[in-house]
XYZ file of C-alpha atoms in Angstrom:
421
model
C 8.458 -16.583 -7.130
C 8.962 -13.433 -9.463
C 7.455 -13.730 -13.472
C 9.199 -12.927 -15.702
C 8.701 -12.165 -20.001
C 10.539 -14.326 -22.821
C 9.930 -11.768 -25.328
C 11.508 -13.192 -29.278
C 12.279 -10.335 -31.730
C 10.835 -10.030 -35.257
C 7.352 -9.884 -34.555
C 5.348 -7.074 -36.674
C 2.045 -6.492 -34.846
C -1.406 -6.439 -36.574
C -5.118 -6.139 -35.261
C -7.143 -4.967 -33.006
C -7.029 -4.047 -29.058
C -9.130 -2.564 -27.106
C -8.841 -0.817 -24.137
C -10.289 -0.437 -20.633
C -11.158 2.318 -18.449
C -7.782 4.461 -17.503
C -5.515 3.473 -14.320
C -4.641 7.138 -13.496
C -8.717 7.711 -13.611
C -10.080 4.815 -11.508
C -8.107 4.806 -8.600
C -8.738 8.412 -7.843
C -12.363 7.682 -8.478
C -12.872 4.993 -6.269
C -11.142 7.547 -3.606
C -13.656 9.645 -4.178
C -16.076 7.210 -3.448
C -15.447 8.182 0.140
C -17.402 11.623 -0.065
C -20.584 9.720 -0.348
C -22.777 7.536 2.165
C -23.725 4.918 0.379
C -22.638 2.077 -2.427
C -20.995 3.823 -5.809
C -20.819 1.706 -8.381
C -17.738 1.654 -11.463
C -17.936 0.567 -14.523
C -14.925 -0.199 -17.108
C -11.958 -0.730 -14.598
C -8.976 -2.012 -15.796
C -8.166 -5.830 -14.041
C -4.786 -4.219 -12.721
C -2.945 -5.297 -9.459
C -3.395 -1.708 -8.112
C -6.902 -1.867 -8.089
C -7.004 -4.630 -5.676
C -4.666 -2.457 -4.040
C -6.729 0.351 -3.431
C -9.696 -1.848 -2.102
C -7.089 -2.718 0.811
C -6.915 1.092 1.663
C -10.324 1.497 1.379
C -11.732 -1.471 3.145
C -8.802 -0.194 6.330
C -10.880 3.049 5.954
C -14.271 1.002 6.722
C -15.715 0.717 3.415
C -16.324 -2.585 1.736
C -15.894 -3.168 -1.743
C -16.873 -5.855 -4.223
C -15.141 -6.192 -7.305
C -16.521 -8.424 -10.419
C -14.505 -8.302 -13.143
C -14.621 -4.455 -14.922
C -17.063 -3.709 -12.374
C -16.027 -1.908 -9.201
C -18.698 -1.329 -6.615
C -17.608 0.661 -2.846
C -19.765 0.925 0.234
C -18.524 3.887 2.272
C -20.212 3.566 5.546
C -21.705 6.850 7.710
C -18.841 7.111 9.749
C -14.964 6.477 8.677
C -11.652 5.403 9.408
C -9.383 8.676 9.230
C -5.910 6.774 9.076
C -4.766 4.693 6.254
C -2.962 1.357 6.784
C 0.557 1.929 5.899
C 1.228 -1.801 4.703
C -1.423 -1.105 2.063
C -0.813 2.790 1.442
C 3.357 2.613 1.108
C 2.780 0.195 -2.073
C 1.565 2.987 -4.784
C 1.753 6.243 -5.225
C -2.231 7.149 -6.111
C -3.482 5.979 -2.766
C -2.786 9.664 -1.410
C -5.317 10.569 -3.516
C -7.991 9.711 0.101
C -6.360 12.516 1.603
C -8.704 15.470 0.268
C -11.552 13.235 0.557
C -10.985 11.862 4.274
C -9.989 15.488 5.328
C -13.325 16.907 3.993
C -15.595 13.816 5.606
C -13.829 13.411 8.763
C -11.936 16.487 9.521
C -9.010 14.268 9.779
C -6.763 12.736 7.495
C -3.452 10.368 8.063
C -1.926 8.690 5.083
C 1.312 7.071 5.030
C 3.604 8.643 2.703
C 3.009 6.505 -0.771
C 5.722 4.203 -2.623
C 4.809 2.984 -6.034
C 7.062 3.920 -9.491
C 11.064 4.655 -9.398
C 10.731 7.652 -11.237
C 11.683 11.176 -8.995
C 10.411 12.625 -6.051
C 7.048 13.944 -5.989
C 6.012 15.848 -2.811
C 3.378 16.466 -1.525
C 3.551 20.360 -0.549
C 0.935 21.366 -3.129
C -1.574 19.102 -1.527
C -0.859 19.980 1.849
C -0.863 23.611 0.292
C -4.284 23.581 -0.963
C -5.708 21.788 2.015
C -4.292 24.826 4.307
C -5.936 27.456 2.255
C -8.930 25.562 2.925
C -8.205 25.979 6.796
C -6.912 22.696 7.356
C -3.674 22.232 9.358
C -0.566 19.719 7.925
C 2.306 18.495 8.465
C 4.008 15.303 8.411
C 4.576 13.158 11.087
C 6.624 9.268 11.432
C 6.156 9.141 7.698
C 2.988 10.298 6.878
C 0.712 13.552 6.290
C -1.574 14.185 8.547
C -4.644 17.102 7.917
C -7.071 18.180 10.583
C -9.601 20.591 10.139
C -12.640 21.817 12.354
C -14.266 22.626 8.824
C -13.062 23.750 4.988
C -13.908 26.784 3.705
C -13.754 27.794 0.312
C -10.066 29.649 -0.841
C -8.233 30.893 -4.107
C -5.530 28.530 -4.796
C -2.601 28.962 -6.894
C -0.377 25.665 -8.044
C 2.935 26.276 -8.755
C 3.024 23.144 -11.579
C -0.371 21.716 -12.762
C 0.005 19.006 -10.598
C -2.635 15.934 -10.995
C -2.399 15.016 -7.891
C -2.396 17.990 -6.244
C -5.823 18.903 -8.501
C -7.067 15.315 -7.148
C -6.947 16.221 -3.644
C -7.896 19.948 -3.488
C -10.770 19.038 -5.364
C -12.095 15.981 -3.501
C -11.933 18.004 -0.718
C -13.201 22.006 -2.285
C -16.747 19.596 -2.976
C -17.557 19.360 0.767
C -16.347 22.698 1.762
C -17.774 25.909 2.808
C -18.531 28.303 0.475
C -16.582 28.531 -3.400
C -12.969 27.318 -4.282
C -11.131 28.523 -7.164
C -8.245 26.235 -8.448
C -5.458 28.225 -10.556
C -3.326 26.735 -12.670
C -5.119 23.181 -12.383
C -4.255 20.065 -13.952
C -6.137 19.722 -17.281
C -5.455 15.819 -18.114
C -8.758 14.078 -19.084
C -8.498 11.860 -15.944
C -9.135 15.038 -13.783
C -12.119 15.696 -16.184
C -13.280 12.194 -15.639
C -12.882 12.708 -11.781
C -14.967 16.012 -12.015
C -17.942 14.574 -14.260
C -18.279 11.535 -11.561
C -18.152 14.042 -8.551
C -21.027 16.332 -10.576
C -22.793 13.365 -10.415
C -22.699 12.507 -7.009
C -24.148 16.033 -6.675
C -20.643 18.403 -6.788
C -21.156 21.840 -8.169
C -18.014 22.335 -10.384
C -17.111 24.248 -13.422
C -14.188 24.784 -15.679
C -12.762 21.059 -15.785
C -10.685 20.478 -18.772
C -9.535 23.852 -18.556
C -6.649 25.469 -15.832
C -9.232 27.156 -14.088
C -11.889 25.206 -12.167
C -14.752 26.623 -9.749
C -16.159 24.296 -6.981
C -19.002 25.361 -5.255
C -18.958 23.357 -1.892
C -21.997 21.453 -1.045
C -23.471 19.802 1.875
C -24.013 16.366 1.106
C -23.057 14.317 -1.628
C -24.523 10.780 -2.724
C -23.409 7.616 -4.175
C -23.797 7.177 -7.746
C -22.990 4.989 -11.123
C -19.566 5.657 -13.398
C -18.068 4.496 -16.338
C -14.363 5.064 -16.159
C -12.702 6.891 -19.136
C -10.641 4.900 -21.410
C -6.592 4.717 -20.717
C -5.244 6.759 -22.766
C -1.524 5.747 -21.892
C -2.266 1.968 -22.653
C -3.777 3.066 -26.308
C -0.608 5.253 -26.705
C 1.940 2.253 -25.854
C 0.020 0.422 -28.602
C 0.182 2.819 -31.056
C 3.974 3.115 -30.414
C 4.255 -0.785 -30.747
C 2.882 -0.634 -33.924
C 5.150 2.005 -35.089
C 8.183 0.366 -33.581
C 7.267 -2.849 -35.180
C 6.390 -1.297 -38.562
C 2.800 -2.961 -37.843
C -0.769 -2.222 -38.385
C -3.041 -1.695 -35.071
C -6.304 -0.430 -34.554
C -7.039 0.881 -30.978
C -10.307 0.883 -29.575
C -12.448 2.185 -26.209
C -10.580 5.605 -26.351
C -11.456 9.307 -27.592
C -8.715 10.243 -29.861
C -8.262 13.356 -28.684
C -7.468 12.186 -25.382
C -3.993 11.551 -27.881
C -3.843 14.540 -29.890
C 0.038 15.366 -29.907
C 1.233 11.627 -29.285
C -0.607 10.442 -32.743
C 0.949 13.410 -34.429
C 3.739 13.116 -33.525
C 3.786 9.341 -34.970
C 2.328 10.692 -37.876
C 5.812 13.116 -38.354
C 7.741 9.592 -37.814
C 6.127 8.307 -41.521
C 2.988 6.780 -40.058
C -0.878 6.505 -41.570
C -3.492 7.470 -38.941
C -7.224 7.225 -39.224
C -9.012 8.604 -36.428
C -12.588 7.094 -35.516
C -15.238 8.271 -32.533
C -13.739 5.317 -30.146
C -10.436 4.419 -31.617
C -7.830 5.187 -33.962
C -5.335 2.488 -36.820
C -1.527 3.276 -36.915
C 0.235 1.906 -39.920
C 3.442 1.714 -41.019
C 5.637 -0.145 -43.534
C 8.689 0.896 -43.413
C 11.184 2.297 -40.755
C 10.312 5.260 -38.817
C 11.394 9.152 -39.525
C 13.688 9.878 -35.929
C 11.404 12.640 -33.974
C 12.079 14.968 -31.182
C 10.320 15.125 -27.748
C 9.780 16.631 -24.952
C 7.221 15.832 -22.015
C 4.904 18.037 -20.410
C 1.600 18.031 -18.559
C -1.752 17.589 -20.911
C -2.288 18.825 -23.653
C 1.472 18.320 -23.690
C 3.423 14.590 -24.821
C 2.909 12.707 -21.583
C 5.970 11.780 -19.184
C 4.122 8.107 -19.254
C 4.690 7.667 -22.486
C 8.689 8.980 -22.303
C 9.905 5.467 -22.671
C 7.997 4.469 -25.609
C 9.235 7.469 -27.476
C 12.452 6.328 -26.609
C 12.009 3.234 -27.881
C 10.607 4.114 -31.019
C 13.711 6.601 -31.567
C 15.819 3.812 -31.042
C 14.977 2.031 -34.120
C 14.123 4.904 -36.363
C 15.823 6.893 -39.131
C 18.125 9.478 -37.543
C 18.632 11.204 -34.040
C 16.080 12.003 -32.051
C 16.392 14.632 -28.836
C 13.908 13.112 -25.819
C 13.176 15.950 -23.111
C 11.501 15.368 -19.953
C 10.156 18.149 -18.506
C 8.069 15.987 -15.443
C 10.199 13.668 -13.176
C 13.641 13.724 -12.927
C 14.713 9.724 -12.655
C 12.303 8.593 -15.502
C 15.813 8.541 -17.497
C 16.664 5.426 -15.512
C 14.619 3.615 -18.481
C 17.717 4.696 -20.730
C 20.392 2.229 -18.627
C 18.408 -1.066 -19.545
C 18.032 0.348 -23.412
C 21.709 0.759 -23.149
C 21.568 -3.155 -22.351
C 19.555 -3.856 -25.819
C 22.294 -1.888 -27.470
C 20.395 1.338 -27.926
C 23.054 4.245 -29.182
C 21.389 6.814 -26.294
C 23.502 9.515 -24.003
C 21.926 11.756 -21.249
C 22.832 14.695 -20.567
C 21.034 16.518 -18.098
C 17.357 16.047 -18.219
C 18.188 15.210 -22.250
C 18.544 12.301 -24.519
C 19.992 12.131 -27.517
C 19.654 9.108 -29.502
C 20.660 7.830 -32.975
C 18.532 5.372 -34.062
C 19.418 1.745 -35.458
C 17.940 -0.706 -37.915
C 17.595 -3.221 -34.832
C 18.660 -4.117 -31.200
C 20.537 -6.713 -29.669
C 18.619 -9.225 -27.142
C 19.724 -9.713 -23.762
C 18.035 -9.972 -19.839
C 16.400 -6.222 -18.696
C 14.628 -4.730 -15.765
C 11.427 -3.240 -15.117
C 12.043 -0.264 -12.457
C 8.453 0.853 -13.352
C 5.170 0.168 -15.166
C 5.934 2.228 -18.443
C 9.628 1.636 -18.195
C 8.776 -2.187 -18.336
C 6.229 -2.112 -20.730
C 8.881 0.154 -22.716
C 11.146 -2.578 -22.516
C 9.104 -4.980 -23.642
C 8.194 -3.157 -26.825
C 11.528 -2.639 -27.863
C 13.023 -6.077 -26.707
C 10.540 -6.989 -29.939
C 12.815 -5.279 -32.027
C 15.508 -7.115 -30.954
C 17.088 -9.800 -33.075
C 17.028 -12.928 -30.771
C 15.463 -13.753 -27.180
C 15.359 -11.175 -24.604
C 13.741 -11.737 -20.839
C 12.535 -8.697 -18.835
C 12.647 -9.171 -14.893
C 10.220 -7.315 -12.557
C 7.273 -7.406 -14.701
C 5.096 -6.803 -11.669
C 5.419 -3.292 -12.384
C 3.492 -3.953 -15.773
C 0.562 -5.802 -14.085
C 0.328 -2.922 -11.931
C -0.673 -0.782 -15.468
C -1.599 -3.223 -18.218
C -4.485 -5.721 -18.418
C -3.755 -9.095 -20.352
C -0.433 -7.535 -21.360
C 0.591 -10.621 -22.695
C -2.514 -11.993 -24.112
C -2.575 -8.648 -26.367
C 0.463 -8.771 -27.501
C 0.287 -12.392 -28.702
C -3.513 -11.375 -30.129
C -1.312 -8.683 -32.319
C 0.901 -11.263 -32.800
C 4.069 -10.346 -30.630
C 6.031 -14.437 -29.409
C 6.261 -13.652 -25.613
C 5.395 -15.633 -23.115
C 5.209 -15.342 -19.177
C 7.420 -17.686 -16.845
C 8.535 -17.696 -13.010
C 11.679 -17.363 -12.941
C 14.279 -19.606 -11.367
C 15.516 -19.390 -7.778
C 19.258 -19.476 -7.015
C-alpha cells in the first residue's frame, strides 16, 4: 500500500533543522567508490530510499556495502561486474553516474538507461561524448549505454551545457586515464566539488573544481579512503522557503551558506531577515512576502530543484511573480497540482506567471517528483483546511524524517497508507 500526507493549513513554522549530507553528492560518491580496491567509508548520508537504491547497483557490480545509519561503508572487490542490473538501475536517474567509473576500471561499461524524476529528458550524449574523446567507443544498445575501451587517454573536452552529470562521469573516468584531461565548460555545483575533494583523496590529481575549468591528471591506481558528505543544500533551501511561505522563523543547520548564495537573497528581496552563520543560516518573516521573479540556471545560478518552492512561495506573496526555467523542460508539470490548491499561475512557454494570494484552497495533490512533492507539501500548509498529497515516495527518495521535521517546526501533518479501492 501507497503513503500518503494529511497535511492541515495554518501552521507557521519555528526552530531548528538540521541537515544531512546532500543526495545529489552521495550517490555519485559512493559510485566513485568503484575506482578503488578496497573498503571506502562515508560519513553524513542522508537515510533516503535512493541510497539503498544505489547499494543494489553496486552490490550487482560485486561490491558489498554496509550501511549503519549516516554511515555508508563500500567494498569494491579487485575485479568487477561491468553490467548494471536493470531492475535496480531503471529506478533513478543518478545510478548512471557508474558509467565513467566502470569504463575506466574495467574497460567496459553497460548501464541500463536510468528512470527516476518526471521532469524532461536528459540524455546522455555529453557523457557518451566525453567518454569518446577519451578513446572509448558508445552507443546504445536494448536500452542501455554501453562503453568499451582498450584504455583512456587523456582529451580536451568541451560541454555544450554544464552538465552535472556529464562532469560526474568524465571525471570518474579522466582519474584513471592516460595522461591529462581538460574539462571545458564543467559543472561548478558544490556537489561536483565534493566529488573532486573525495577523489583527491583517494589519490586523484585534479585542479580547478568549483570553477568551469577542471584539470585531471590521470593516475595509476587509486585507493579507498574516508568522506564526509557535504551538506544538502536543496533540503536547507526547501526549509528556508517553508519558513518564508509560512511567515515563520527557522534556523538551518549542517550547511555552508554559500552553498545558497542567490536562493537566500533572493528571500531576502521577498521582505525576509537573514543571519548567516559558519554552518547554518535563520529566515524570518512576519508578514506576507514581497512577489519575486525567477529564473533557474546551473550553480551559481537559482537551482531548477528548488523551481517549485519558488513557486510556491509566489503563490502566496504580494504581487506577480515571473518563474523561468532555464534546466528541464516538464518541471512545469508542478504548476497543474498548484492549479488544484487554487494557485492563480499560467504557463506560457518555459514561463510562469503568477499573482499571488493571501491563501490557498485545500484539496487531494500528486507528487510526480521529489521537489514537486515536497513543493506541494509546503504550500498545501498554506492552505486553509485539510489537504492529502499522493505519491509521497518521491519525497522519501530526497528528504530524511520529512515529516518528523516538519512537525519539530511545528507543521500538523501526518503520514497514512492510503485506502485501496
Amino acid at each position: 500500500m501507497k503513503d500518503q500526507f494529511i497535511v492541515s493549513g495554518g501552521a507557521r513554522l519555528a526552530g531548528i533543522v538540521k541537515v544531512d549530507g546532500a543526495k545529489n553528492s552521495v550517490l555519485k560518491l559512493m559510485a566513485a567508490a568503484l575506482l578503488a580496491e578496497g573498503t571506502t567509508t562515508l560519513t553524513n548520508c542522508p537515510e533516503i530510499l535512493d541510497v539503498p537504491l544505489m547499494r543494489k547497483v553496486l552490490e550487482g557490480l560485486g561490491c558489498t556495502v554496509d550501511i549503519d545509519g549516516s554511515t555508508v561503508r563500500i567494498t569494491t572487490p579487485e575485479s568487477l561486474r561491468s553490467d548494471a542490473d536493470f531492475g535496480a538501475v531503471r529506478q533513478f536517474r543518478a545510478s548512471v553516474c557508474v558509467l565513467g567509473p566502470l569504463t575506466a576500471r574495467c574497460g567496459r561499461a553497460k548501464v541500463a538507461l536510468p528512470g527516476g524524476d518526471a521532469i524532461g529528458s536528459r540524455p546522455l550524449d555529453m557523457h557518451q561524448s566525453g567518454l569518446e574523446k577519451m578513446g572509448a567507443s558508445t552507443r546504445i544498445e536494448h536500452g542501455a549505454v554501453v562503453a568499451e575501451a582498450e584504455g583512456l587517454h587523456g582529451a580536451q573536452i568541451k560541454l555544450d551545457f554544464p552538465s552535472v552529470g556529464a562532469t560526474e562521469n568524465i571525471l570518474t573516468a579522466a582519474v584513471l586515464a592516460d595522461g591529462e584531461t581538460v574539462l571545458h565548460n564543467a559543472a561548478r555545483e558544490p556537489e561536483i566539488v565534493d566529488l573532486c575533494l573525495m577523489l583527491k583523496s583517494m589519490g586523484a590529481d585534479i585542479e580547478g573544481e568549483g570553477s568551469s575549468t577542471i584539470t585531471i591528471r590521470g593516475v595509476d591506481k587509486l585507493h579507498p579512503t574516508e568522506h564526509s558528505v557535504v551538506g544538502d543544500r536543496i533540503v536547507a533551501g526547501t526549509w528556508a522557503y517553508a519558513a518564508a511561505m509560512t511567515r515563520g522563523d527557522v534556523t538551518v543547520t549542517g550547511i555552508a551558506p554559500r552553498h545558497l548564495h542567490l536562493p537566500l537573497q533572493k528571500l531576502k528581496s521577498a521582505g525576509c531577515d537573514i543571519e548567516t552563520y559558519e554552518n547554518g543560516f535563520r529566515v524570518k518573516i512576519d508578514k506576507r512576502p514581497a512577489a519575486v521573479d525567477y529564473q533557474t540556471l546551473p550553480f551559481p545560478g537559482f537551482p531548477t530543484d528548488l523551481q517549485p518552492m519558488a513557486i510556491g512561495l509566489s503563490a502566496v506573496a504580494e504581487g506577480t511573480s515571473v518563474i523561468t526555467e532555464n534546466v528541464f523542460e516538464s518541471r512545469f508539470r508542478f504548476v497543474d497540482e498548484m492549479l488544484r490548491l487554487g494557485a492563480d499561475a499560467q504557463v506560457d512557454g518555459h514561463h510562469v506567471v503568477i499573482r499571488g494570494q493571501e491563501s490557498l484552497s485545500s484539496t487531494h495533490l500528486w507528487s510526480s517528483d521529489i521537489r514537486a512533492g515536497a513543493g506541494l507539501v509546503l504550500s498545501a500548509l498554506c492552505a486553509d483546511e485539510e489537504t492529502t498529497v499522493h505519491d509521497v515516495f518521491h519525497i522519501d527518495r530526497g528528504y530524511p524524517n520529512f515529516v518528523e521535521n516538519l512537525q519539530s517546526l511545528g507543521a500538523t501533518i501526518e503520514r497514512t497508507q492510503e485506502e485501496e479501492y
